[in-house]
mmCIF file of C-alpha atoms in Angstrom:
data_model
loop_
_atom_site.group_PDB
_atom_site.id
_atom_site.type_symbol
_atom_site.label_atom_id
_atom_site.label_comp_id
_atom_site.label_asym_id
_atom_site.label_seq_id
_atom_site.Cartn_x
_atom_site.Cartn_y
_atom_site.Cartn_z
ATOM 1 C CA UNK A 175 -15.289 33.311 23.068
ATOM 2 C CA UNK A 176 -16.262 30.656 25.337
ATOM 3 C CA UNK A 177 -19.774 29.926 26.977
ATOM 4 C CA UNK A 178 -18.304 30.993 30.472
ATOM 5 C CA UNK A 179 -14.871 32.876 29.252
ATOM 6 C CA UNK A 180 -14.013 35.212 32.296
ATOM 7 C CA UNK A 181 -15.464 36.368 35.109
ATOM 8 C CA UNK A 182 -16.054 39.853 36.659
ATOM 9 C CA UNK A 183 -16.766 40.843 40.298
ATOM 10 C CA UNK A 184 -16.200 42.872 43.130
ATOM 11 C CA UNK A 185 -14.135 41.852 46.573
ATOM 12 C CA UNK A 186 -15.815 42.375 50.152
ATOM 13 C CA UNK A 187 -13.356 45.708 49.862
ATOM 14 C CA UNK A 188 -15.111 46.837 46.691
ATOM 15 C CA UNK A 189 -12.444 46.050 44.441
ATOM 16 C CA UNK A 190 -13.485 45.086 41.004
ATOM 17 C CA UNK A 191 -11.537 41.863 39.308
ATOM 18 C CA UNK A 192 -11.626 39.776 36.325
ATOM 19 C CA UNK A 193 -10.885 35.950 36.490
ATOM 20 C CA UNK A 194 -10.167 33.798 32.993
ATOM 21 C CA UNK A 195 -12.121 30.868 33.490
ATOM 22 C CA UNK A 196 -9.482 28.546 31.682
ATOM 23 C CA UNK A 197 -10.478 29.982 28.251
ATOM 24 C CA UNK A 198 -9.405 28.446 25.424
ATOM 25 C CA UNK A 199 -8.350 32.026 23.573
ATOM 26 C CA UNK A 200 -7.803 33.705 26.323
ATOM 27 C CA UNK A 201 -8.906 36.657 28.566
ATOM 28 C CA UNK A 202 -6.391 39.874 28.143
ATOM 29 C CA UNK A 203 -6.343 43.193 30.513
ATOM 30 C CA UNK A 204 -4.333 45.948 29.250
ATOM 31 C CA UNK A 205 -2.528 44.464 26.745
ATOM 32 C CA UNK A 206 -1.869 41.224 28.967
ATOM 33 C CA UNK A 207 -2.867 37.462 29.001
ATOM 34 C CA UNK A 208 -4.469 36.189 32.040
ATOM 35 C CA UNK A 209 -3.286 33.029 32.982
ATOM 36 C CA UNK A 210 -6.242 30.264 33.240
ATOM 37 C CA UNK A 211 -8.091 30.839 36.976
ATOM 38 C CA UNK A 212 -5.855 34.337 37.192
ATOM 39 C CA UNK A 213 -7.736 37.139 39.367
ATOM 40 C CA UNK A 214 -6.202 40.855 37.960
ATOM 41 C CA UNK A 215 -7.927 44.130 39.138
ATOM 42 C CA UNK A 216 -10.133 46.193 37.110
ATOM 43 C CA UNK A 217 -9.344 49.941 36.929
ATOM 44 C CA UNK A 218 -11.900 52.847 34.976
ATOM 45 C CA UNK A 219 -10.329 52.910 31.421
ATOM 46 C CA UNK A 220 -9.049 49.492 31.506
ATOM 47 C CA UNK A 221 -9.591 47.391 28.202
ATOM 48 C CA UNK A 222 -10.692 44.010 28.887
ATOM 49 C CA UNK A 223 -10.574 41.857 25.567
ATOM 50 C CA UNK A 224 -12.391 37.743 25.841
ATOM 51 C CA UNK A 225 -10.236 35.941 23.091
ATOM 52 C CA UNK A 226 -8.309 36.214 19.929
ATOM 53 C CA UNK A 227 -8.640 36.131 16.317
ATOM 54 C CA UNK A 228 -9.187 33.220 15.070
ATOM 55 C CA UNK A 229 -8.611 32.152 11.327
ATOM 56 C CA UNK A 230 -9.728 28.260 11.173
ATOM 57 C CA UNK A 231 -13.121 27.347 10.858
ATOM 58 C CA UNK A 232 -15.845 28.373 9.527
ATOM 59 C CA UNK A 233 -18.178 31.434 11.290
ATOM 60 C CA UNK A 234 -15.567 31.925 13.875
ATOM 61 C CA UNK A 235 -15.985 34.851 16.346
ATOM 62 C CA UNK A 236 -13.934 38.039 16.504
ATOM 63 C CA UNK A 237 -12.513 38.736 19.871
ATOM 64 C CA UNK A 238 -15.042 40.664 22.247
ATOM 65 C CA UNK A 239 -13.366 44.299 23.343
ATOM 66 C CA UNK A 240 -14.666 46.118 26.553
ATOM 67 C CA UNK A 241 -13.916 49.610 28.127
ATOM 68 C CA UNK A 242 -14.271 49.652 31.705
ATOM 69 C CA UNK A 243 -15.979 52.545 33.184
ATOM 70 C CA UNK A 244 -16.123 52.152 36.916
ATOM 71 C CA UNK A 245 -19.178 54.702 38.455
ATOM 72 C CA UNK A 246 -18.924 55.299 42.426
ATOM 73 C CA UNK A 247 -21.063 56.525 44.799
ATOM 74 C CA UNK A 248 -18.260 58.852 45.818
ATOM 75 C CA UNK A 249 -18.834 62.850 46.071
ATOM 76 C CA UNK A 250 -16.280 64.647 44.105
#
């Protein structure tokens, strides 16, 4: 994973996005490669990964996995 890999924030709307910041390995959303400077939306349950396996070199990093759970201040 890179030092600044991806990005995540939130649009004036409130929606919530992830960015790849031209990543070497890549940033993946469901399943899917970003493409370098790519905005996607985030949805609750998503599974945001920061890279890929990597089997040259010594010590290398495994990729980084996240589950997105969104919280609102919605009443249900």
């Amino acid at each position: 994973m890179s030092r600044q890999h991806g990005r995540i924030s939130m649009t004036s709307t409130g929606v919530v996005q992830l960015q790849d910041l031209a990543s070497t390995h890549g940033t993946w959303i469901r399943n899917k490669r970003l493409e370098a400077d790519e905005y996607r939306d985030i949805h609750d349950g998503d599974r945001i990964t920061f890279g890929s396996t990597v089997t040259s070199g010594p010590g290398m990093p495994k990729p980084t996995n996240l589950l997105v759970l969104l919280a609102t201040n919605k009443v249900l």
